PDB file of N, CA and C in Angstrom:
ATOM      1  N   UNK W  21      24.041   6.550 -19.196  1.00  0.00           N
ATOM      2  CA  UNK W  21      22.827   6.289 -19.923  1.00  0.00           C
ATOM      3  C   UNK W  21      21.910   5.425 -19.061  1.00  0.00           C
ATOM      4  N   UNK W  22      20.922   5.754 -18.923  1.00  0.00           N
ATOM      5  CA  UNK W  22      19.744   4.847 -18.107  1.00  0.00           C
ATOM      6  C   UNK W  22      19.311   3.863 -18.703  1.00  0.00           C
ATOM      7  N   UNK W  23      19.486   2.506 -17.694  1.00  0.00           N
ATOM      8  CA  UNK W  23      19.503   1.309 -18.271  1.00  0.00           C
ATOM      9  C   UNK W  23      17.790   1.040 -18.793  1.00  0.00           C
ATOM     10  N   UNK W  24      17.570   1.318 -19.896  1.00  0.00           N
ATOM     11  CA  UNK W  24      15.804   0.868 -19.898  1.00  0.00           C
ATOM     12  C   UNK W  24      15.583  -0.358 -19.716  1.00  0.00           C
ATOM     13  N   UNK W  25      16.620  -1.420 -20.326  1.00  0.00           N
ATOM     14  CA  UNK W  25      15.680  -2.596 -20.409  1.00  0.00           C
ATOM     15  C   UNK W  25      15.675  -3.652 -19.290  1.00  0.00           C
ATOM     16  N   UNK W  26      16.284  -2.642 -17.630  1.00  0.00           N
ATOM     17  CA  UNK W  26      15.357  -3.064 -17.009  1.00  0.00           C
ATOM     18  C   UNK W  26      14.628  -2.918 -16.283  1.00  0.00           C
ATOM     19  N   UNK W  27      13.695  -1.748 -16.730  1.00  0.00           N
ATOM     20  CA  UNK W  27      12.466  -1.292 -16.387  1.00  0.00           C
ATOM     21  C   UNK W  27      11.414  -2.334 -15.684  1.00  0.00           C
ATOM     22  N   UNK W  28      11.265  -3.336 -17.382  1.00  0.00           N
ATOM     23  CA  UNK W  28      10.692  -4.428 -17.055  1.00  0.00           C
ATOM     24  C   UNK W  28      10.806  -5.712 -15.507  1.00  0.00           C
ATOM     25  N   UNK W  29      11.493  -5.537 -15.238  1.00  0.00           N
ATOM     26  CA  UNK W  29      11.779  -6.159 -13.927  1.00  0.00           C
ATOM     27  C   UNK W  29      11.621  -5.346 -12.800  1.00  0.00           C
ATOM     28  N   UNK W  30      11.802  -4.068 -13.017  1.00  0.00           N
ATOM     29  CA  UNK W  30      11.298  -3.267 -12.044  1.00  0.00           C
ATOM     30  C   UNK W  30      10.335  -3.684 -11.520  1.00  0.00           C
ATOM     31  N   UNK W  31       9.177  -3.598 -12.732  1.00  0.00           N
ATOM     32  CA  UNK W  31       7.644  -3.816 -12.326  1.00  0.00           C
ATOM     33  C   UNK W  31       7.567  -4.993 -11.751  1.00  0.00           C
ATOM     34  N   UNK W  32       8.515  -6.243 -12.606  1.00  0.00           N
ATOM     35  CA  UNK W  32       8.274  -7.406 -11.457  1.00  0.00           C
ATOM     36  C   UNK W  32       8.261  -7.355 -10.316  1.00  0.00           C
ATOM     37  N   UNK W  33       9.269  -6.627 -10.034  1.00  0.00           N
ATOM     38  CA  UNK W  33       9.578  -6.535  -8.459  1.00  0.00           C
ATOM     39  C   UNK W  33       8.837  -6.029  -7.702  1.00  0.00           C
ATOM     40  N   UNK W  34       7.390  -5.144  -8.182  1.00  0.00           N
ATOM     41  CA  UNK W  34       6.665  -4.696  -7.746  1.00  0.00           C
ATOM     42  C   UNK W  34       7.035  -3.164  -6.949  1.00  0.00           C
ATOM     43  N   UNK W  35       7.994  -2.538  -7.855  1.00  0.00           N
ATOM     44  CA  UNK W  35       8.914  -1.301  -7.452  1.00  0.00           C
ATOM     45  C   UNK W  35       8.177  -0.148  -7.845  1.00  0.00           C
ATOM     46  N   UNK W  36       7.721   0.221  -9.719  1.00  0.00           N
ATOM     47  CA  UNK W  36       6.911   0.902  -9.883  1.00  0.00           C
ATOM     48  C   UNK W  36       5.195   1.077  -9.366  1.00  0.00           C
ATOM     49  N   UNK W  37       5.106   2.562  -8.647  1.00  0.00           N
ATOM     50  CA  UNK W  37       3.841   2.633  -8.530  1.00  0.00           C
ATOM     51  C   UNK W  37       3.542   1.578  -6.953  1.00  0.00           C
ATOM     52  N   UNK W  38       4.700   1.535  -6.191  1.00  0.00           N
ATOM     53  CA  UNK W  38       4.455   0.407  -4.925  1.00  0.00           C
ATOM     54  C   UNK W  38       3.286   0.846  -4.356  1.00  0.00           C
ATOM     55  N   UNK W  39       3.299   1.983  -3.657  1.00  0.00           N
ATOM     56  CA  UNK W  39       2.007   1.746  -2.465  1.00  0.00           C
ATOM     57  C   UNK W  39       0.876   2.276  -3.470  1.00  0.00           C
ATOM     58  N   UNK W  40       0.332   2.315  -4.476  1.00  0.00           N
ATOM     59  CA  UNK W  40      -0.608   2.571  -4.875  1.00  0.00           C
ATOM     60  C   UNK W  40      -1.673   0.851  -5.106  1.00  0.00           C
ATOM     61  N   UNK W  41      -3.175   1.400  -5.203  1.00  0.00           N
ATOM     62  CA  UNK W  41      -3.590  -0.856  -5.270  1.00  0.00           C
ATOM     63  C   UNK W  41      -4.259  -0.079  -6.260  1.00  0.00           C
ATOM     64  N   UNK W  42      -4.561  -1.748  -7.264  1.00  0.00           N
ATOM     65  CA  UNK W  42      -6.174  -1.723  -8.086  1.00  0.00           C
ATOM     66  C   UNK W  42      -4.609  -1.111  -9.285  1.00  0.00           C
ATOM     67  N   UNK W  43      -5.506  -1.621 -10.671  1.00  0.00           N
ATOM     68  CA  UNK W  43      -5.228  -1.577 -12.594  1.00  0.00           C
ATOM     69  C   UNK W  43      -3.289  -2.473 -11.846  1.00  0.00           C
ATOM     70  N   UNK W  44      -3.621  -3.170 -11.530  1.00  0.00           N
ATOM     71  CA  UNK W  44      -2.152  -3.452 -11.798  1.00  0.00           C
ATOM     72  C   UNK W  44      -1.061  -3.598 -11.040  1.00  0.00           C
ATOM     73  N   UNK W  45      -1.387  -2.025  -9.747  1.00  0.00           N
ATOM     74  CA  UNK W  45      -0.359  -1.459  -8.780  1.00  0.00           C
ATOM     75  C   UNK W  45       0.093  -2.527  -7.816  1.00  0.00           C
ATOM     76  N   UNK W  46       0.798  -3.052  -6.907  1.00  0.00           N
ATOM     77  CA  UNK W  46       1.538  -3.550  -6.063  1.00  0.00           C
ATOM     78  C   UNK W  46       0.882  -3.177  -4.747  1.00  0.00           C
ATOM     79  N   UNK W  47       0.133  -2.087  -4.336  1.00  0.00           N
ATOM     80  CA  UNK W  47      -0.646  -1.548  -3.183  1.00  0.00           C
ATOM     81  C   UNK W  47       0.069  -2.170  -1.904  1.00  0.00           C
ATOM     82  N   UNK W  48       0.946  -1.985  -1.794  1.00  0.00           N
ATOM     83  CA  UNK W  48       2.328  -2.009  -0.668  1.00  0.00           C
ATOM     84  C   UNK W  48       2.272  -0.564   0.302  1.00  0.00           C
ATOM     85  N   UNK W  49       2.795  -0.960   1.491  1.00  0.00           N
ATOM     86  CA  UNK W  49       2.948   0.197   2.237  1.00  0.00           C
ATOM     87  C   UNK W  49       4.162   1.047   1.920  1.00  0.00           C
ATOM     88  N   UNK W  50       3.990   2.333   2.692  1.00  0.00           N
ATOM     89  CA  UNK W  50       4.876   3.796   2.181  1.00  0.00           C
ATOM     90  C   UNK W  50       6.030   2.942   3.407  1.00  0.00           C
ATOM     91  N   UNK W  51       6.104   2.202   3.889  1.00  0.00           N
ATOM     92  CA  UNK W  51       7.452   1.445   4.443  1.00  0.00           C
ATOM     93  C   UNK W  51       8.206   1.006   3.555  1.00  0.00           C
ATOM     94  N   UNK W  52       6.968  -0.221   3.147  1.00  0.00           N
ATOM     95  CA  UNK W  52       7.341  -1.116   1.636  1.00  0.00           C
ATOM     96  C   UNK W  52       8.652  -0.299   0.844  1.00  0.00           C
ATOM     97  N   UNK W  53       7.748   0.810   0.908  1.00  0.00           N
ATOM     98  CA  UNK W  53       8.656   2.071  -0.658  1.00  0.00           C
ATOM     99  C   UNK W  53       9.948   2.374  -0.144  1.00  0.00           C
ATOM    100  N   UNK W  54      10.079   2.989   1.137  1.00  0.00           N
ATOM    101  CA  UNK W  54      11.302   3.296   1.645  1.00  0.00           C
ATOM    102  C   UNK W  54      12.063   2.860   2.061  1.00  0.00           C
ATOM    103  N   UNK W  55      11.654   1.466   2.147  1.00  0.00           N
ATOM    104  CA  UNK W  55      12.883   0.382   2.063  1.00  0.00           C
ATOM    105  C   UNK W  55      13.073  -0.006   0.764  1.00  0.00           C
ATOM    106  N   UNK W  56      12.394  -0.645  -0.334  1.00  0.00           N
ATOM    107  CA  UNK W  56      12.893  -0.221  -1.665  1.00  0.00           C
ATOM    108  C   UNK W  56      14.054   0.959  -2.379  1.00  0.00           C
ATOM    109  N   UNK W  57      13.222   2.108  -1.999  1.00  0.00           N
ATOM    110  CA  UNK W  57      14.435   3.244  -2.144  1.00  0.00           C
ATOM    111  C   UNK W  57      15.240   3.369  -1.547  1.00  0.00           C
ATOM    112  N   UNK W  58      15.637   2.984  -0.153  1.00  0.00           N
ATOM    113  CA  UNK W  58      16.425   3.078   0.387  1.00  0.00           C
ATOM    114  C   UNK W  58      17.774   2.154  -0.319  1.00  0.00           C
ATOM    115  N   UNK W  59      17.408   1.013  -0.188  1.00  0.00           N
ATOM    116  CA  UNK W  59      18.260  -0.030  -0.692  1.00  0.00           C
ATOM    117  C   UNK W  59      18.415   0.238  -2.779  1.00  0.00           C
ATOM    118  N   UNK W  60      17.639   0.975  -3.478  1.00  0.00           N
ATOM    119  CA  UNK W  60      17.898   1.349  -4.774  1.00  0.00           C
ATOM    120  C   UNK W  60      18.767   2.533  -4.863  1.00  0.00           C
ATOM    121  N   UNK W  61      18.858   3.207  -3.830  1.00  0.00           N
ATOM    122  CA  UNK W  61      19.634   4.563  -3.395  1.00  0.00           C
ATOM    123  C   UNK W  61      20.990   4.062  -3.335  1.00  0.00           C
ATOM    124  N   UNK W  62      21.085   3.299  -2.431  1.00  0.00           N
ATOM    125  CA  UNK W  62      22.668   2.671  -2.258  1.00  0.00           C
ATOM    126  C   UNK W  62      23.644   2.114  -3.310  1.00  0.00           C
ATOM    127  N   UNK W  63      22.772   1.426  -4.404  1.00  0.00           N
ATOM    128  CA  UNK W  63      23.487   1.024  -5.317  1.00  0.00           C
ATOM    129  C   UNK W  63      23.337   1.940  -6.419  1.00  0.00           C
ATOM    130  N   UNK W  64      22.214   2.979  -6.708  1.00  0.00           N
ATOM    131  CA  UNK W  64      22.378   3.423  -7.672  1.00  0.00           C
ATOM    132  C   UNK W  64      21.267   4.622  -7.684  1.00  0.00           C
ATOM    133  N   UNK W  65      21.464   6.149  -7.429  1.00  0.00           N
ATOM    134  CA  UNK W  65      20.360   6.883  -7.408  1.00  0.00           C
ATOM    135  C   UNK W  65      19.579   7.323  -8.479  1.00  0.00           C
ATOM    136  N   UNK W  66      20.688   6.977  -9.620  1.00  0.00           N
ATOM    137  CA  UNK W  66      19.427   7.087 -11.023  1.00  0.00           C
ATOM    138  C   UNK W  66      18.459   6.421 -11.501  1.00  0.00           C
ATOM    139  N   UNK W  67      18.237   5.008 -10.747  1.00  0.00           N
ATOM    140  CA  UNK W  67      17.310   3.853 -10.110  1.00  0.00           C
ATOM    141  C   UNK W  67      16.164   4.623  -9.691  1.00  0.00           C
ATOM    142  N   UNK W  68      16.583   4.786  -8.428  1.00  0.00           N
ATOM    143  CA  UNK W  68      15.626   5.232  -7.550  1.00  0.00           C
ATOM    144  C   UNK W  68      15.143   6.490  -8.138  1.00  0.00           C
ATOM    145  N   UNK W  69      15.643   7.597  -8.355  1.00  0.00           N
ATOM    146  CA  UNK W  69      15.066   8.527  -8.992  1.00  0.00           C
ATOM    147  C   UNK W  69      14.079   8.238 -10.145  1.00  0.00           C
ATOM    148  N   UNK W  70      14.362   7.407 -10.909  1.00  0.00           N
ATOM    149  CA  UNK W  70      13.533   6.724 -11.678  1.00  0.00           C
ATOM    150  C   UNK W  70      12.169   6.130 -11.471  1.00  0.00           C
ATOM    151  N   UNK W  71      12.258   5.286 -10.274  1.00  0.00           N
ATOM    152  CA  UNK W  71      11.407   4.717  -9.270  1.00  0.00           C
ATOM    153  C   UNK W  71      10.262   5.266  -8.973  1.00  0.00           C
ATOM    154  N   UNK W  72      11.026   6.420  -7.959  1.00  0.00           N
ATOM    155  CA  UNK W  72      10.252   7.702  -7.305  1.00  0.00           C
ATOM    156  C   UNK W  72       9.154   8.462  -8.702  1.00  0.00           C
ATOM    157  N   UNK W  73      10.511   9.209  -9.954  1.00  0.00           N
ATOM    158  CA  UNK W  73       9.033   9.933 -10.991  1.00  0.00           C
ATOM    159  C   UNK W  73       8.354   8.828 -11.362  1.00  0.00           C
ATOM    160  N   UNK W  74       8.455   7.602 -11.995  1.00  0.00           N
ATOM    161  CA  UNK W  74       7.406   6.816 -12.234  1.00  0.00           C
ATOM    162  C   UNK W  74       6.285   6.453 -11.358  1.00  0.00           C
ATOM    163  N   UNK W  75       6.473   6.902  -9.957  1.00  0.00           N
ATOM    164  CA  UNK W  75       5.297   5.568  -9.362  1.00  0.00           C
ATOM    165  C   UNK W  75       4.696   6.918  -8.517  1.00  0.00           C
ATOM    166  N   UNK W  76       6.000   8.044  -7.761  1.00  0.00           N
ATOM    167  CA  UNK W  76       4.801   9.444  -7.116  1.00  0.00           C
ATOM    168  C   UNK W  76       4.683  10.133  -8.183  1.00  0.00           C
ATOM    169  N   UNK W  77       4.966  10.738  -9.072  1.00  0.00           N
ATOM    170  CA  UNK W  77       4.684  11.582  -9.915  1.00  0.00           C
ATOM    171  C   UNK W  77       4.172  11.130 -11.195  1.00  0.00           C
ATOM    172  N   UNK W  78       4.332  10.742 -11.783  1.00  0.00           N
ATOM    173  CA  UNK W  78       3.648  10.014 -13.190  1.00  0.00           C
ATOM    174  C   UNK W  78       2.600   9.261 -12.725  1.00  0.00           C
ATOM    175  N   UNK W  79       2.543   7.902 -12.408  1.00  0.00           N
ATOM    176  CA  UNK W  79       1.723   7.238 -11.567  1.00  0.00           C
ATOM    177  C   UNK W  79       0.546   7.900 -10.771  1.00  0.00           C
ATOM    178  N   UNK W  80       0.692   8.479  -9.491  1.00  0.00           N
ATOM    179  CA  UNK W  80       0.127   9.063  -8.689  1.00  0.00           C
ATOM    180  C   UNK W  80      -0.656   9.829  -9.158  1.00  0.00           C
ATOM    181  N   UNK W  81      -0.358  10.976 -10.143  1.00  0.00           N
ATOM    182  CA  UNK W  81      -1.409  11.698 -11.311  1.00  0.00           C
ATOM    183  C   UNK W  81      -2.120  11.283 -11.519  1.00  0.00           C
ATOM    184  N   UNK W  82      -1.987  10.258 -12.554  1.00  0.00           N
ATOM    185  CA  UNK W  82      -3.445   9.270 -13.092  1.00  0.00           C
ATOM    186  C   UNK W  82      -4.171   9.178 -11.940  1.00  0.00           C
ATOM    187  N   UNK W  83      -3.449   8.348 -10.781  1.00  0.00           N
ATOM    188  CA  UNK W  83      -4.476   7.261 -10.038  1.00  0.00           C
ATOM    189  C   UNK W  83      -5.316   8.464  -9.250  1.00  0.00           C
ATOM    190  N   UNK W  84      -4.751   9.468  -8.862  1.00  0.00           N
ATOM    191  CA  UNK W  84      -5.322  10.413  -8.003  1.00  0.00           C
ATOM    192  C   UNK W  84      -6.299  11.316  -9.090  1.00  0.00           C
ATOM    193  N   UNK W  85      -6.484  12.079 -10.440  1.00  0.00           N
ATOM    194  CA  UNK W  85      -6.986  12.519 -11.347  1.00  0.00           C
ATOM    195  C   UNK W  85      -7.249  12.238 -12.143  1.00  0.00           C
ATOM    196  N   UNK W  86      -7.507  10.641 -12.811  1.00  0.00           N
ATOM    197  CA  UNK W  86      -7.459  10.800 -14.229  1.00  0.00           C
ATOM    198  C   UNK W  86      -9.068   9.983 -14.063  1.00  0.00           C
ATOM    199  N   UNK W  87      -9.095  10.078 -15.200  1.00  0.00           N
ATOM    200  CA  UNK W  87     -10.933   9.003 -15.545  1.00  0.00           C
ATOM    201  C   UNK W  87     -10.319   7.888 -15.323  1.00  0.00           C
ATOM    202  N   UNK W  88     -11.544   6.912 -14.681  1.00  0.00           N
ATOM    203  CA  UNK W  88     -11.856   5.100 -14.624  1.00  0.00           C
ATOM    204  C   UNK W  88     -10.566   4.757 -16.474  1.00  0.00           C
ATOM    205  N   UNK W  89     -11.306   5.684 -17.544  1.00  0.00           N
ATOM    206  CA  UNK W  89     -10.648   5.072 -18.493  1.00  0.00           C
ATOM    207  C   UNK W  89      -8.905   4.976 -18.946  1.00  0.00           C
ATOM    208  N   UNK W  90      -8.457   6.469 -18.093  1.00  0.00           N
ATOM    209  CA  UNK W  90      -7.084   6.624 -18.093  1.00  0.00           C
ATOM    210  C   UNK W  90      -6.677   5.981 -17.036  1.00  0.00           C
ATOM    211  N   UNK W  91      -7.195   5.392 -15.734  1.00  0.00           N
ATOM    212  CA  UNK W  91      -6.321   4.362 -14.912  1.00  0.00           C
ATOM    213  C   UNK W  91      -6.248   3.247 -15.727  1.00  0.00           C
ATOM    214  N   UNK W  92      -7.542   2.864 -16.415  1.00  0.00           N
ATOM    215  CA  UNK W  92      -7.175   1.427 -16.799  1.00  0.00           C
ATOM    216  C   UNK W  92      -6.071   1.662 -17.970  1.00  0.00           C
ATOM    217  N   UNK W  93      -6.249   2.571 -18.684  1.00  0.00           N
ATOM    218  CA  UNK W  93      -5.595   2.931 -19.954  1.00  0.00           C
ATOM    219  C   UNK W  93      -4.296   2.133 -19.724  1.00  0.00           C
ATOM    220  N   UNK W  94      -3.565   3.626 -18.476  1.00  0.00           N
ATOM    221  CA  UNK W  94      -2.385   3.194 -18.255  1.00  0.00           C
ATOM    222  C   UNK W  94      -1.500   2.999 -17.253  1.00  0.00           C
ATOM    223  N   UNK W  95      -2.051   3.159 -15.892  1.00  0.00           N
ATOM    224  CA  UNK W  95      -1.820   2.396 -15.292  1.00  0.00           C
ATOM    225  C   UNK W  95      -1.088   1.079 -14.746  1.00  0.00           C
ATOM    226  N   UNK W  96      -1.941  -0.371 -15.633  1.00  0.00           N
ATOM    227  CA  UNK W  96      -0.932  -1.696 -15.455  1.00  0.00           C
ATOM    228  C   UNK W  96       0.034  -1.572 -16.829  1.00  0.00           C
ATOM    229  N   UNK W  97      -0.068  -0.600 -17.322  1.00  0.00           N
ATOM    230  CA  UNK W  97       1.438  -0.907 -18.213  1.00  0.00           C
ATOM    231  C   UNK W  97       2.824   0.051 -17.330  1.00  0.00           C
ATOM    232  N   UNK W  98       2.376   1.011 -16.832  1.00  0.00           N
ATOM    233  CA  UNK W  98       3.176   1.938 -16.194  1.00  0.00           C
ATOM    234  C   UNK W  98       3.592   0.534 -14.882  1.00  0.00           C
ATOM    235  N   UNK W  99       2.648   0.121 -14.099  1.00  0.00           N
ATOM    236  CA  UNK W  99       3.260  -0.811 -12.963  1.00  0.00           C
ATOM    237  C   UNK W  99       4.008  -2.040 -13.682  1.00  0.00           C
ATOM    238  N   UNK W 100       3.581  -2.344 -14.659  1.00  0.00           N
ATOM    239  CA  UNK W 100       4.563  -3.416 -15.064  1.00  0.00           C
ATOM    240  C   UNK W 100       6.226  -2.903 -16.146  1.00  0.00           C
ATOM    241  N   UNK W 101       6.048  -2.085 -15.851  1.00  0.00           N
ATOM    242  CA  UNK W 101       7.420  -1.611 -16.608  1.00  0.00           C
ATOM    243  C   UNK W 101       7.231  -1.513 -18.221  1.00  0.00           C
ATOM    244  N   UNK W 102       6.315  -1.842 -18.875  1.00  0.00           N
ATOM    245  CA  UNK W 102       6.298  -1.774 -20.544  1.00  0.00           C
ATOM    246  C   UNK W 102       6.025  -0.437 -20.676  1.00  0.00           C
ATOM    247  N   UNK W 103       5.249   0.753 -19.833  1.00  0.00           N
ATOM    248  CA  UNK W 103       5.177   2.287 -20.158  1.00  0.00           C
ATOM    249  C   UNK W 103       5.957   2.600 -19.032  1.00  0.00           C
ATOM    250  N   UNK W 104       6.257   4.115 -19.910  1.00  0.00           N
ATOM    251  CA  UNK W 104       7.203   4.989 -18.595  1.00  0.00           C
ATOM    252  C   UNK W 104       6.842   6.155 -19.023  1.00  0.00           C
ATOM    253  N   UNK W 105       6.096   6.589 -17.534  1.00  0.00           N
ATOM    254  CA  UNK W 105       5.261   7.811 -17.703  1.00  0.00           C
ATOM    255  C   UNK W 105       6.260   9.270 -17.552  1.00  0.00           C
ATOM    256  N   UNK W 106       5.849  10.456 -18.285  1.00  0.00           N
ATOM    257  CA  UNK W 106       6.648  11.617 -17.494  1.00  0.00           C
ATOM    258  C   UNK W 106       5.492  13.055 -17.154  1.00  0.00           C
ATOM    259  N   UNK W 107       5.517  13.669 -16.802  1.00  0.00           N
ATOM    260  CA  UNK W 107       4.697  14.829 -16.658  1.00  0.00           C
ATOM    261  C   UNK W 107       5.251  15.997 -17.363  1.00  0.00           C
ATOM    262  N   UNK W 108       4.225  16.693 -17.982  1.00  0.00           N
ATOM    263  CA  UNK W 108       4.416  18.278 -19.356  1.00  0.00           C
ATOM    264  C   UNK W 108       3.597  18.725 -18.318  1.00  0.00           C
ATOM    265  N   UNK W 109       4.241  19.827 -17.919  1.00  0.00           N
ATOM    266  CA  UNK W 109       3.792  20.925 -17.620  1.00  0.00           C
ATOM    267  C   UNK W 109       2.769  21.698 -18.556  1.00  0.00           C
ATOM    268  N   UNK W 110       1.603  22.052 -18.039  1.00  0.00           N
ATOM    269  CA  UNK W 110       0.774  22.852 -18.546  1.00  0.00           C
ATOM    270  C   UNK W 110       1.023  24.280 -19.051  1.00  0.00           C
ATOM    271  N   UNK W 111       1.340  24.676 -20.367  1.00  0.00           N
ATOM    272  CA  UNK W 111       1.696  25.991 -20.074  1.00  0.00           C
ATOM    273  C   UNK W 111       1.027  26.877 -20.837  1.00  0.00           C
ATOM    274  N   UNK W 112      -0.096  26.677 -20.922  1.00  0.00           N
ATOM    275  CA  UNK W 112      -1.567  27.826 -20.888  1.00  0.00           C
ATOM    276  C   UNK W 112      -1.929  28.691 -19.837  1.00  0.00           C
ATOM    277  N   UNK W 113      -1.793  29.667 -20.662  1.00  0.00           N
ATOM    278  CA  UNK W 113      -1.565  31.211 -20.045  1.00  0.00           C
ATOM    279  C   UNK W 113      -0.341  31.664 -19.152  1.00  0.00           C
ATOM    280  N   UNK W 114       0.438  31.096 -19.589  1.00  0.00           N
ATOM    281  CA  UNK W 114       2.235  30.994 -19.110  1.00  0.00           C
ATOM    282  C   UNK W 114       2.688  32.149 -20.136  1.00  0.00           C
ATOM    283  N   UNK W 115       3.344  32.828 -19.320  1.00  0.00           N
ATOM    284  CA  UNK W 115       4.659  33.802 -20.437  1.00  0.00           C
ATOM    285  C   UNK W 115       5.418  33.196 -20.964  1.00  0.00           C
ATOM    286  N   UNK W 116       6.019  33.433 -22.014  1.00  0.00           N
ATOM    287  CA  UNK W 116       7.263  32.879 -22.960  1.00  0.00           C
ATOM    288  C   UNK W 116       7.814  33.361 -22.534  1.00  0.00           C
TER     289      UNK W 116
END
């Protein structure tokens, strides 16, 4: 079971959303990250996997596409660990 509650320290640590800056983010280098993951990998890859969809994939969405109002929206709650973002696939005009 994935430990949620401590998400919140994640963000302390400035883990979620690292090399992204601005609403919150940690704006750390893509070194920064891979030494993070590297060392979250070792002890535990459902960590890091965690890490990784929250901060490139959930994260990265917003900051790269969303309106001024959806970075601020959510953003510093996603970097501080109180939200945890996931991505839905779009599936308009998709076959069943």
């Amino acid at each position: 079971m994935f430990p949620a509650e401590i998400v919140p320290e994640m963000g302390r640590l400035g883990l979620l959303g690292t090399y992204l800056s601005r609403y919150g983010c940690p704006g750390r280098s893509a070194v920064d990250y891979g030494l993070a993951a590297l060392e979250l990998e070792a002890g535990d890859s459902g960590l890091r996997t965690f890490v990784s969809v929250q901060g490139s994939l959930a994260m990265t969405a917003i900051h790269k596409f969303g309106t001024e109002a959806h970075k601020e929206r959510w953003l510093p709650g996603m970097a501080a660990g109180e939200l945890i973002g996931l991505l839905r696939p779009d599936r308009t005009g998709s076959r069943q």
